Amino acid sequence: MSGQVRTAVIGLGRLGYWHAENLATKVKGAQLVKVVDPLEGRAEQVARELGVPGWSKDPREVFEDANIDAVVLVTPTSTHAEMITQAATHGKQIFVEKPITQTVEEADEVIQVLNKHNVFCQVGFMRRFDPAYAEAKRRIAAGDIGKPLYFKGVSRDGNCPPAEFIKHSGGLFLDVAIHDYDIARFLMGTEVETVTATGNVLLHTFMKDYHDVDQAVTTLTFASGAAGDIETMRIAPYGYDIRGEVIGTEGSIQIGSLRHHDVLLLTANASTHDIIPDFPTKFKDAYLLEMIHFIDAVQKRERPACTETDGKIALEIAAAATESFQTAKTVKLDKKVSI
């Protein structure tokens, strides 16, 4: 495709707005032509702020517009299957925030539609595009730590969403830990074979009403013989703490830190540094880089680095973790697709 990629963003919550802002002001090759949100006045407001020529409350205006090349879907997970189906049926290339759909069965259905209409769907696993994780992948692939043996992931967040969000989130394993499931198979270069998950409600008691937890641990085994563990929680009072580590036969690579700025304050009594407060701060660059990658893929008519298949596999792991937690049993995955 030559020229600008005419793009629309559907869903203008916090993350949808960031994607719209990036597309409107920072992504070379993108032309944001329409924004959509069902909330009265929201799309018009965003269009005015970002200088976008078109706005609507109805996604059909995007799907049925033959002049729009690509759509960015930042809508509730329960709508993803229908939104992807409509976009694909009308020949749009698609970016969708994780998870790709609410269930694995829905993922299978939308992948069939995508294949039928020869369009792709990039899934928003932004950690793959974070410079630190991307460099770790490069170093691991180069053999700098030998053969990967063990993955460790930490996702701690003290910003607990309200009950209304938790009610529709799909649970901690699907909403939060799925990022670690994806980055684990990305860094390890092998598929997950078994999943064992445990969890507790340690602070936010209202989560019991939705059969959710605010702290969990997932243990993984991989097809290569490697293993791993992932710690996920919504009870960290000190900030937004996302880290990873891969231990290999020749060394270890550690990813991420708590430091917001590379400044250390030393006094007579203590040393301190500021802590990353939230995910927008931590992954600001990653959100931009993943959108640059999406637009570049559309222009070159190439499949993106994080596809609908990656989205389905991460969803399968999250579903297995949820099942393991609910049944107190290890769940074995039947992997038909390899990295």
Short mmCIF file of C-alpha atoms in Angstrom, two decimals, residues 29-161:
data_model
loop_
_atom_site.label_atom_id
_atom_site.label_comp_id
_atom_site.label_asym_id
_atom_site.label_seq_id
_atom_site.Cartn_x
_atom_site.Cartn_y
_atom_site.Cartn_z
CA GLY A 29 2.21 6.84 7.55
CA ALA A 30 -1.03 6.93 9.55
CA GLN A 31 -3.97 9.21 8.85
CA LEU A 32 -6.55 9.06 11.61
CA VAL A 33 -9.81 9.84 9.80
CA LYS A 34 -12.49 8.80 12.31
CA VAL A 35 -12.95 8.09 16.01
CA VAL A 36 -15.91 6.20 17.49
CA ASP A 37 -17.35 5.84 20.97
CA PRO A 38 -20.92 5.10 22.12
CA LEU A 39 -20.75 7.58 25.02
CA GLU A 40 -22.65 10.74 24.15
CA GLY A 41 -20.25 13.50 23.12
CA ARG A 42 -17.04 11.52 23.67
CA ALA A 43 -16.10 10.91 20.02
CA GLU A 44 -16.87 14.49 19.07
CA GLN A 45 -14.71 15.75 21.94
CA VAL A 46 -11.73 13.58 20.99
CA ALA A 47 -12.07 14.44 17.30
CA ARG A 48 -11.98 18.13 18.18
CA GLU A 49 -8.98 17.75 20.51
CA LEU A 50 -6.91 15.72 18.03
CA GLY A 51 -8.03 17.39 14.82
CA VAL A 52 -9.69 14.25 13.45
CA PRO A 53 -12.13 14.99 10.60
CA GLY A 54 -14.72 12.31 11.38
CA TRP A 55 -16.45 11.03 14.49
CA SER A 56 -19.41 8.80 15.30
CA LYS A 57 -21.19 6.77 17.97
CA ASP A 58 -21.75 3.87 15.52
CA PRO A 59 -18.91 1.46 14.54
CA ARG A 60 -20.82 0.48 11.41
CA GLU A 61 -19.90 3.83 9.90
CA VAL A 62 -16.27 2.69 10.03
CA PHE A 63 -16.82 -0.86 8.82
CA GLU A 64 -18.97 0.24 5.87
CA ASP A 65 -16.61 3.02 4.78
CA ALA A 66 -14.59 1.63 1.85
CA ASN A 67 -12.04 4.43 2.22
CA ILE A 68 -10.90 3.26 5.68
CA ASP A 69 -8.00 0.80 5.49
CA ALA A 70 -7.48 -0.22 9.10
CA VAL A 71 -9.26 -0.18 12.47
CA VAL A 72 -7.97 -0.09 16.03
CA LEU A 73 -10.40 -1.81 18.42
CA VAL A 74 -10.23 -0.74 22.06
CA THR A 75 -13.68 -1.89 23.12
CA PRO A 76 -14.79 -4.23 25.94
CA THR A 77 -13.54 -7.80 25.52
CA SER A 78 -17.10 -9.08 25.20
CA THR A 79 -17.42 -7.14 21.92
CA HIS A 80 -14.13 -8.22 20.33
CA ALA A 81 -15.41 -11.24 18.40
CA GLU A 82 -18.23 -9.28 16.76
CA MET A 83 -16.04 -6.24 16.09
CA ILE A 84 -13.26 -8.31 14.51
CA THR A 85 -15.78 -10.24 12.42
CA GLN A 86 -17.37 -7.05 11.10
CA ALA A 87 -14.03 -5.40 10.37
CA ALA A 88 -12.67 -8.48 8.60
CA THR A 89 -15.85 -8.96 6.56
CA HIS A 90 -15.40 -5.41 5.25
CA GLY A 91 -11.73 -5.97 4.43
CA LYS A 92 -10.15 -3.86 7.19
CA GLN A 93 -6.77 -4.71 8.67
CA ILE A 94 -7.20 -4.94 12.44
CA PHE A 95 -5.44 -4.03 15.66
CA VAL A 96 -7.25 -5.25 18.78
CA GLU A 97 -6.33 -4.84 22.42
CA LYS A 98 -5.77 -8.03 24.37
CA PRO A 99 -7.33 -10.49 24.81
CA ILE A 100 -8.25 -11.23 21.21
CA THR A 101 -11.67 -12.53 22.31
CA GLN A 102 -13.40 -13.59 25.48
CA THR A 103 -13.16 -17.36 24.83
CA VAL A 104 -10.93 -19.72 22.87
CA GLU A 105 -13.96 -20.85 20.86
CA GLU A 106 -14.57 -17.26 19.76
CA ALA A 107 -10.90 -16.94 18.82
CA ASP A 108 -11.18 -19.98 16.54
CA GLU A 109 -14.24 -18.47 14.87
CA VAL A 110 -12.69 -15.07 14.22
CA ILE A 111 -9.47 -16.62 12.90
CA GLN A 112 -11.56 -18.47 10.31
CA VAL A 113 -13.15 -15.16 9.28
CA LEU A 114 -9.78 -13.42 9.11
CA ASN A 115 -8.38 -16.16 6.89
CA LYS A 116 -11.47 -16.13 4.65
CA HIS A 117 -11.15 -12.41 3.97
CA ASN A 118 -7.33 -12.38 3.86
CA VAL A 119 -6.84 -9.78 6.58
CA PHE A 120 -4.68 -9.89 9.70
CA CYS A 121 -5.27 -8.98 13.32
CA GLN A 122 -2.43 -7.64 15.45
CA VAL A 123 -3.09 -8.21 19.16
CA GLY A 124 -2.00 -5.55 21.66
CA PHE A 125 0.69 -7.33 23.64
CA MET A 126 2.75 -4.16 23.97
CA ARG A 127 5.49 -5.70 26.12
CA ARG A 128 6.93 -7.30 22.97
CA PHE A 129 7.62 -3.76 21.70
CA ASP A 130 9.00 -2.34 24.94
CA PRO A 131 12.69 -1.58 24.25
CA ALA A 132 13.90 -3.57 27.27
CA TYR A 133 11.91 -6.71 26.41
CA ALA A 134 12.80 -6.39 22.72
CA GLU A 135 16.51 -6.17 23.57
CA ALA A 136 16.20 -9.17 25.91
CA LYS A 137 14.63 -11.18 23.07
CA ARG A 138 17.47 -10.20 20.75
CA ARG A 139 20.13 -11.19 23.28
CA ILE A 140 18.46 -14.51 24.09
CA ALA A 141 18.08 -15.34 20.37
CA ALA A 142 21.77 -14.50 19.88
CA GLY A 143 22.68 -17.14 22.48
CA ASP A 144 24.05 -14.72 25.06
CA ILE A 145 22.66 -16.75 27.99
CA GLY A 146 22.83 -20.17 26.32
CA LYS A 147 19.72 -22.32 26.24
CA PRO A 148 16.79 -20.78 28.18
CA LEU A 149 15.90 -22.92 31.19
CA TYR A 150 13.61 -20.84 33.40
CA PHE A 151 11.30 -17.83 33.02
CA LYS A 152 10.23 -15.63 35.92
CA GLY A 153 7.62 -12.91 35.54
CA VAL A 154 6.42 -10.31 38.05
CA SER A 155 3.35 -8.14 37.50
CA ARG A 156 2.46 -6.15 40.60
CA ASP A 157 -0.02 -3.28 40.54
CA GLY A 158 -1.42 -1.25 43.41
CA ASN A 159 -4.05 0.48 41.27
CA CYS A 160 -7.01 -1.85 41.75
CA PRO A 161 -9.89 -1.26 39.30
#
